[in-house]
Amino acid sequence: MAHKISDECISCGACAGSCPVDAISEGDGKYVVNADTCIDCGACEGECPTGAITAD
Ligand code: SF4
């Protein structure tokens, strides 16, 4: 299980710095969570201004 970033993402980058394991990076048109690295802590969820991050 890993958190996911939907198409609501506006690529602001607010979430990336909140991840303790650096699982979030800029992808093609939106930010993406590396499912292999994510530990499902949920720290990023509250950082997103558009609510694009959800638990898988
Ligand atoms: Fe990183 Fe935690 Fe968000 Fe997973 S849930 S991407 S580990 S901040």
JSON list of C-alpha atoms and ligand atoms in Angstrom, two decimals:
[
{"chain": "A", "resi": 1, "resn": "MET", "atom": "CA", "xyz": [0.00, 0.00, 0.00]},
{"chain": "A", "resi": 2, "resn": "ALA", "atom": "CA", "xyz": [1.09, 3.53, -0.71]},
{"chain": "A", "resi": 3, "resn": "HIS", "atom": "CA", "xyz": [-0.40, 6.97, -0.91]},
{"chain": "A", "resi": 4, "resn": "LYS", "atom": "CA", "xyz": [-1.40, 8.27, -4.33]},
{"chain": "A", "resi": 5, "resn": "ILE", "atom": "CA", "xyz": [-1.53, 11.67, -6.01]},
{"chain": "A", "resi": 6, "resn": "SER", "atom": "CA", "xyz": [-4.49, 12.25, -8.33]},
{"chain": "A", "resi": 7, "resn": "ASP", "atom": "CA", "xyz": [-4.90, 14.49, -11.37]},
{"chain": "A", "resi": 8, "resn": "GLU", "atom": "CA", "xyz": [-6.06, 17.24, -8.98]},
{"chain": "A", "resi": 9, "resn": "CYS", "atom": "CA", "xyz": [-2.33, 17.89, -8.43]},
{"chain": "A", "resi": 10, "resn": "ILE", "atom": "CA", "xyz": [-1.24, 21.35, -9.58]},
{"chain": "A", "resi": 11, "resn": "SER", "atom": "CA", "xyz": [2.48, 20.55, -9.22]},
{"chain": "A", "resi": 12, "resn": "CYS", "atom": "CA", "xyz": [2.98, 23.08, -6.43]},
{"chain": "A", "resi": 13, "resn": "GLY", "atom": "CA", "xyz": [5.46, 20.79, -4.67]},
{"chain": "A", "resi": 14, "resn": "ALA", "atom": "CA", "xyz": [4.08, 21.44, -1.18]},
{"chain": "A", "resi": 15, "resn": "CYS", "atom": "CA", "xyz": [3.96, 17.74, -0.35]},
{"chain": "A", "resi": 16, "resn": "ALA", "atom": "CA", "xyz": [7.46, 16.73, -1.36]},
{"chain": "A", "resi": 17, "resn": "GLY", "atom": "CA", "xyz": [9.22, 18.30, 1.61]},
{"chain": "A", "resi": 18, "resn": "SER", "atom": "CA", "xyz": [6.83, 16.69, 4.09]},
{"chain": "A", "resi": 19, "resn": "CYS", "atom": "CA", "xyz": [7.72, 13.12, 3.19]},
{"chain": "A", "resi": 20, "resn": "PRO", "atom": "CA", "xyz": [10.13, 11.56, 5.73]},
{"chain": "A", "resi": 21, "resn": "VAL", "atom": "CA", "xyz": [11.38, 9.00, 3.23]},
{"chain": "A", "resi": 22, "resn": "ASP", "atom": "CA", "xyz": [11.60, 11.26, 0.14]},
{"chain": "A", "resi": 23, "resn": "ALA", "atom": "CA", "xyz": [9.05, 9.20, -1.76]},
{"chain": "A", "resi": 24, "resn": "ILE", "atom": "CA", "xyz": [7.51, 12.17, -3.58]},
{"chain": "A", "resi": 25, "resn": "SER", "atom": "CA", "xyz": [9.01, 13.60, -6.74]},
{"chain": "A", "resi": 26, "resn": "GLU", "atom": "CA", "xyz": [7.90, 15.70, -9.70]},
{"chain": "A", "resi": 27, "resn": "GLY", "atom": "CA", "xyz": [6.48, 13.61, -12.48]},
{"chain": "A", "resi": 28, "resn": "ASP", "atom": "CA", "xyz": [4.98, 14.32, -15.87]},
{"chain": "A", "resi": 29, "resn": "GLY", "atom": "CA", "xyz": [2.37, 17.02, -15.23]},
{"chain": "A", "resi": 30, "resn": "LYS", "atom": "CA", "xyz": [1.92, 16.12, -11.57]},
{"chain": "A", "resi": 31, "resn": "TYR", "atom": "CA", "xyz": [3.84, 14.90, -8.54]},
{"chain": "A", "resi": 32, "resn": "VAL", "atom": "CA", "xyz": [4.09, 11.17, -7.94]},
{"chain": "A", "resi": 33, "resn": "VAL", "atom": "CA", "xyz": [4.59, 8.88, -4.94]},
{"chain": "A", "resi": 34, "resn": "ASN", "atom": "CA", "xyz": [7.11, 6.08, -5.24]},
{"chain": "A", "resi": 35, "resn": "ALA", "atom": "CA", "xyz": [5.05, 3.13, -4.02]},
{"chain": "A", "resi": 36, "resn": "ASP", "atom": "CA", "xyz": [8.16, 1.12, -3.19]},
{"chain": "A", "resi": 37, "resn": "THR", "atom": "CA", "xyz": [9.47, 3.82, -0.84]},
{"chain": "A", "resi": 38, "resn": "CYS", "atom": "CA", "xyz": [6.23, 5.12, 0.74]},
{"chain": "A", "resi": 39, "resn": "ILE", "atom": "CA", "xyz": [5.62, 3.88, 4.29]},
{"chain": "A", "resi": 40, "resn": "ASP", "atom": "CA", "xyz": [1.99, 5.12, 4.32]},
{"chain": "A", "resi": 41, "resn": "CYS", "atom": "CA", "xyz": [2.58, 7.58, 7.15]},
{"chain": "A", "resi": 42, "resn": "GLY", "atom": "CA", "xyz": [0.07, 10.12, 5.79]},
{"chain": "A", "resi": 43, "resn": "ALA", "atom": "CA", "xyz": [2.27, 13.16, 6.46]},
{"chain": "A", "resi": 44, "resn": "CYS", "atom": "CA", "xyz": [1.81, 14.46, 2.92]},
{"chain": "A", "resi": 45, "resn": "GLU", "atom": "CA", "xyz": [-1.99, 14.34, 2.85]},
{"chain": "A", "resi": 46, "resn": "GLY", "atom": "CA", "xyz": [-2.57, 17.52, 4.85]},
{"chain": "A", "resi": 47, "resn": "GLU", "atom": "CA", "xyz": [0.02, 19.48, 2.88]},
{"chain": "A", "resi": 48, "resn": "CYS", "atom": "CA", "xyz": [-1.82, 19.31, -0.43]},
{"chain": "A", "resi": 49, "resn": "PRO", "atom": "CA", "xyz": [-3.89, 22.46, -1.20]},
{"chain": "A", "resi": 50, "resn": "THR", "atom": "CA", "xyz": [-6.15, 20.59, -3.62]},
{"chain": "A", "resi": 51, "resn": "GLY", "atom": "CA", "xyz": [-6.64, 17.40, -1.59]},
{"chain": "A", "resi": 52, "resn": "ALA", "atom": "CA", "xyz": [-5.03, 15.35, -4.34]},
{"chain": "A", "resi": 53, "resn": "ILE", "atom": "CA", "xyz": [-3.26, 12.93, -2.01]},
{"chain": "A", "resi": 54, "resn": "THR", "atom": "CA", "xyz": [-5.17, 9.93, -0.73]},
{"chain": "A", "resi": 55, "resn": "ALA", "atom": "CA", "xyz": [-4.44, 6.54, 0.76]},
{"chain": "A", "resi": 56, "resn": "ASP", "atom": "CA", "xyz": [-4.48, 3.87, -1.93]},
{"chain": "B", "resi": 1, "resn": "SF4", "atom": "FE1", "xyz": [5.77, 10.02, 2.08]},
{"chain": "B", "resi": 1, "resn": "SF4", "atom": "FE2", "xyz": [4.23, 9.38, 4.15]},
{"chain": "B", "resi": 1, "resn": "SF4", "atom": "FE3", "xyz": [3.15, 10.54, 1.97]},
{"chain": "B", "resi": 1, "resn": "SF4", "atom": "FE4", "xyz": [4.03, 8.01, 1.85]},
{"chain": "B", "resi": 1, "resn": "SF4", "atom": "S1", "xyz": [2.30, 8.74, 3.10]},
{"chain": "B", "resi": 1, "resn": "SF4", "atom": "S2", "xyz": [4.40, 9.63, 0.32]},
{"chain": "B", "resi": 1, "resn": "SF4", "atom": "S3", "xyz": [5.81, 8.07, 3.23]},
{"chain": "B", "resi": 1, "resn": "SF4", "atom": "S4", "xyz": [4.64, 11.48, 3.39]}
]
